[in-house]
PDB file of C-alpha atoms in Angstrom:
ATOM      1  CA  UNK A 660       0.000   0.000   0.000  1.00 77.00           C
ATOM      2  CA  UNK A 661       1.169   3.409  -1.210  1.00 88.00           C
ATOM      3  CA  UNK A 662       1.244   6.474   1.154  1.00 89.00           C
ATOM      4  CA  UNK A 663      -1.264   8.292  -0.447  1.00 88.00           C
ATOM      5  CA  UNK A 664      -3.644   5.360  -0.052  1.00 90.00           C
ATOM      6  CA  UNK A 665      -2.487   5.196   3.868  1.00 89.00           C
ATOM      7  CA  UNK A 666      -3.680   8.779   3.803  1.00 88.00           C
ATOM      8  CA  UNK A 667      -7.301   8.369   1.393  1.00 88.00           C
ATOM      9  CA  UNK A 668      -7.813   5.282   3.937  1.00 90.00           C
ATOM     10  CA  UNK A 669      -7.591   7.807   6.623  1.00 91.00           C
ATOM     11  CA  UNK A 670      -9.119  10.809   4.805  1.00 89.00           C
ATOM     12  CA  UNK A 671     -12.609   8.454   4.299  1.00 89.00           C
ATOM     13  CA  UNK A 672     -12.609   7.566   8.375  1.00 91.00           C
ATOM     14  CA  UNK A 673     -12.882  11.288   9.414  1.00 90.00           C
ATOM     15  CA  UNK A 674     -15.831  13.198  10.471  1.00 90.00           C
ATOM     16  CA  UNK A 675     -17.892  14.902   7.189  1.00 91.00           C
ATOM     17  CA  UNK A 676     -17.106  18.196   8.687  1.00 91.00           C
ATOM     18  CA  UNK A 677     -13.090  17.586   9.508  1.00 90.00           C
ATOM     19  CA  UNK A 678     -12.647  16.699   5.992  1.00 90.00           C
ATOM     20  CA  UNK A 679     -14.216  19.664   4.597  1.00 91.00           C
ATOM     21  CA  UNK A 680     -11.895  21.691   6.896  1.00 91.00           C
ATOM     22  CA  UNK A 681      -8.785  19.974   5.772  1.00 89.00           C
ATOM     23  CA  UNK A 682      -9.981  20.027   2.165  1.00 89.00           C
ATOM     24  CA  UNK A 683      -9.906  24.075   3.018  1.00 89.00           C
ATOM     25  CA  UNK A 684      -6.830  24.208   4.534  1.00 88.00           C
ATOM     26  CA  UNK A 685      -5.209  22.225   1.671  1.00 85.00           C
ATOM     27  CA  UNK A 686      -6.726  23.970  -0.817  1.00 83.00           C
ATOM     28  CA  UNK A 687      -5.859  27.727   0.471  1.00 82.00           C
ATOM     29  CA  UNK A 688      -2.018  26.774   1.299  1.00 75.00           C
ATOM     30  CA  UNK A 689      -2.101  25.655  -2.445  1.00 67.00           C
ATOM     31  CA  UNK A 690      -3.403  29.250  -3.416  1.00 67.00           C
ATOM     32  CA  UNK A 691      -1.084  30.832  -0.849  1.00 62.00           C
ATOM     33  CA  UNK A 692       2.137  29.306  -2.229  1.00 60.00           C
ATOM     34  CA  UNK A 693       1.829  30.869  -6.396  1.00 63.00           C
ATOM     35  CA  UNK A 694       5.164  30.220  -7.503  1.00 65.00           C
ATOM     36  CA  UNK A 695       6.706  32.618  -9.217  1.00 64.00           C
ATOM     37  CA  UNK A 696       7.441  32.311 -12.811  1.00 76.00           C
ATOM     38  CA  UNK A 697      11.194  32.502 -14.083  1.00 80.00           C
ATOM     39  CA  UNK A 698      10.190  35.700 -16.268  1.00 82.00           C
ATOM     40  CA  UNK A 699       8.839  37.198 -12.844  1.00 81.00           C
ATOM     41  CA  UNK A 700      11.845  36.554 -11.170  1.00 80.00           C
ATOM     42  CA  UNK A 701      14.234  37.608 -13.750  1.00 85.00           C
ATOM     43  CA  UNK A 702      11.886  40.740 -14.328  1.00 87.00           C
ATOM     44  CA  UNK A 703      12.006  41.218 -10.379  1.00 85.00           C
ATOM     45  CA  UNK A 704      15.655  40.971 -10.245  1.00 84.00           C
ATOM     46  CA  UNK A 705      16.116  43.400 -13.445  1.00 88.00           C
ATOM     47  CA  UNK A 706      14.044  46.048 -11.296  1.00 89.00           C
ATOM     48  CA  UNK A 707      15.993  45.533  -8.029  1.00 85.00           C
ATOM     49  CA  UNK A 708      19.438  46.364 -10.630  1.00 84.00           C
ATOM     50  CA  UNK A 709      17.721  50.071 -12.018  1.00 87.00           C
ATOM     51  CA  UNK A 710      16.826  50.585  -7.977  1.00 85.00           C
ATOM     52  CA  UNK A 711      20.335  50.011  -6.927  1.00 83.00           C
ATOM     53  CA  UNK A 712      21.707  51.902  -9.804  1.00 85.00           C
ATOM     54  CA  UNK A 713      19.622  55.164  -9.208  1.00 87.00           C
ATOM     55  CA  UNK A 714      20.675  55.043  -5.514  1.00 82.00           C
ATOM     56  CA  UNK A 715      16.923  53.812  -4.519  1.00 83.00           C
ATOM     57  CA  UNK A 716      17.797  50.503  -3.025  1.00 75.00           C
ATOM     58  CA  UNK A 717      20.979  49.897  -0.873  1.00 77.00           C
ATOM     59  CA  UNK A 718      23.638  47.850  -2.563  1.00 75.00           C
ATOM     60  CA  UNK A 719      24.053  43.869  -0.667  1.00 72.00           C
ATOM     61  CA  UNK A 720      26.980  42.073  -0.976  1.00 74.00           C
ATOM     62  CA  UNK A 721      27.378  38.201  -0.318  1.00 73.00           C
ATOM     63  CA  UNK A 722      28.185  38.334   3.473  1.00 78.00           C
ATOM     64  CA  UNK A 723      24.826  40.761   3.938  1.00 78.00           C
ATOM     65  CA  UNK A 724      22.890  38.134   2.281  1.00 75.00           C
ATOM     66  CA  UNK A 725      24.288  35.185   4.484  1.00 81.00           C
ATOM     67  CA  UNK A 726      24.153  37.376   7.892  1.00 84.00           C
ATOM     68  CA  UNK A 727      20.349  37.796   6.868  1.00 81.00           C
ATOM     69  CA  UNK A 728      20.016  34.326   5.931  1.00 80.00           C
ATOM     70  CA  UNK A 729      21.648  33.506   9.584  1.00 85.00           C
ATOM     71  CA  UNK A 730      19.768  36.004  11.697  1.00 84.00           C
ATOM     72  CA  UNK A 731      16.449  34.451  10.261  1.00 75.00           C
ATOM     73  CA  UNK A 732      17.299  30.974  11.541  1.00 69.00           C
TER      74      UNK A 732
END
């Protein structure tokens, strides 16, 4: 037996109304998580470059990036 039939075996034992709740919370975390295209990204990252250039953003280097990476941990 597979996982996802563990978890459909499981699914059809619940109560009507906690499956409609998990269907919910499956379904907005879906919505919630759009990736981003490559174009978007690249687009994103093209804009960030004019900002920097015209003194509107600060410039990062490598170690800012990793001591923001490490303070978020």
């Amino acid at each position: 037996m597979t996982t996802a039939q563990i978890i459909y075996e499981q699914y059809k034992v619940l109560p009507k109304r906690i499956r409609q709740e998990l269907k919910l919370l499956i379904n907005s975390e879906d919505e919630a998580e759009k990736p981003f295209s490559l174009m978007e990204d690249i687009e994103q990252g093209l804009n960030e470059v004019k900002l920097i250039r015209k003194g509107k953003l600060p410039r990062r280097t490598f170690a800012d990036l990793k001591r923001e990476m490490n303070d978020a941990k």
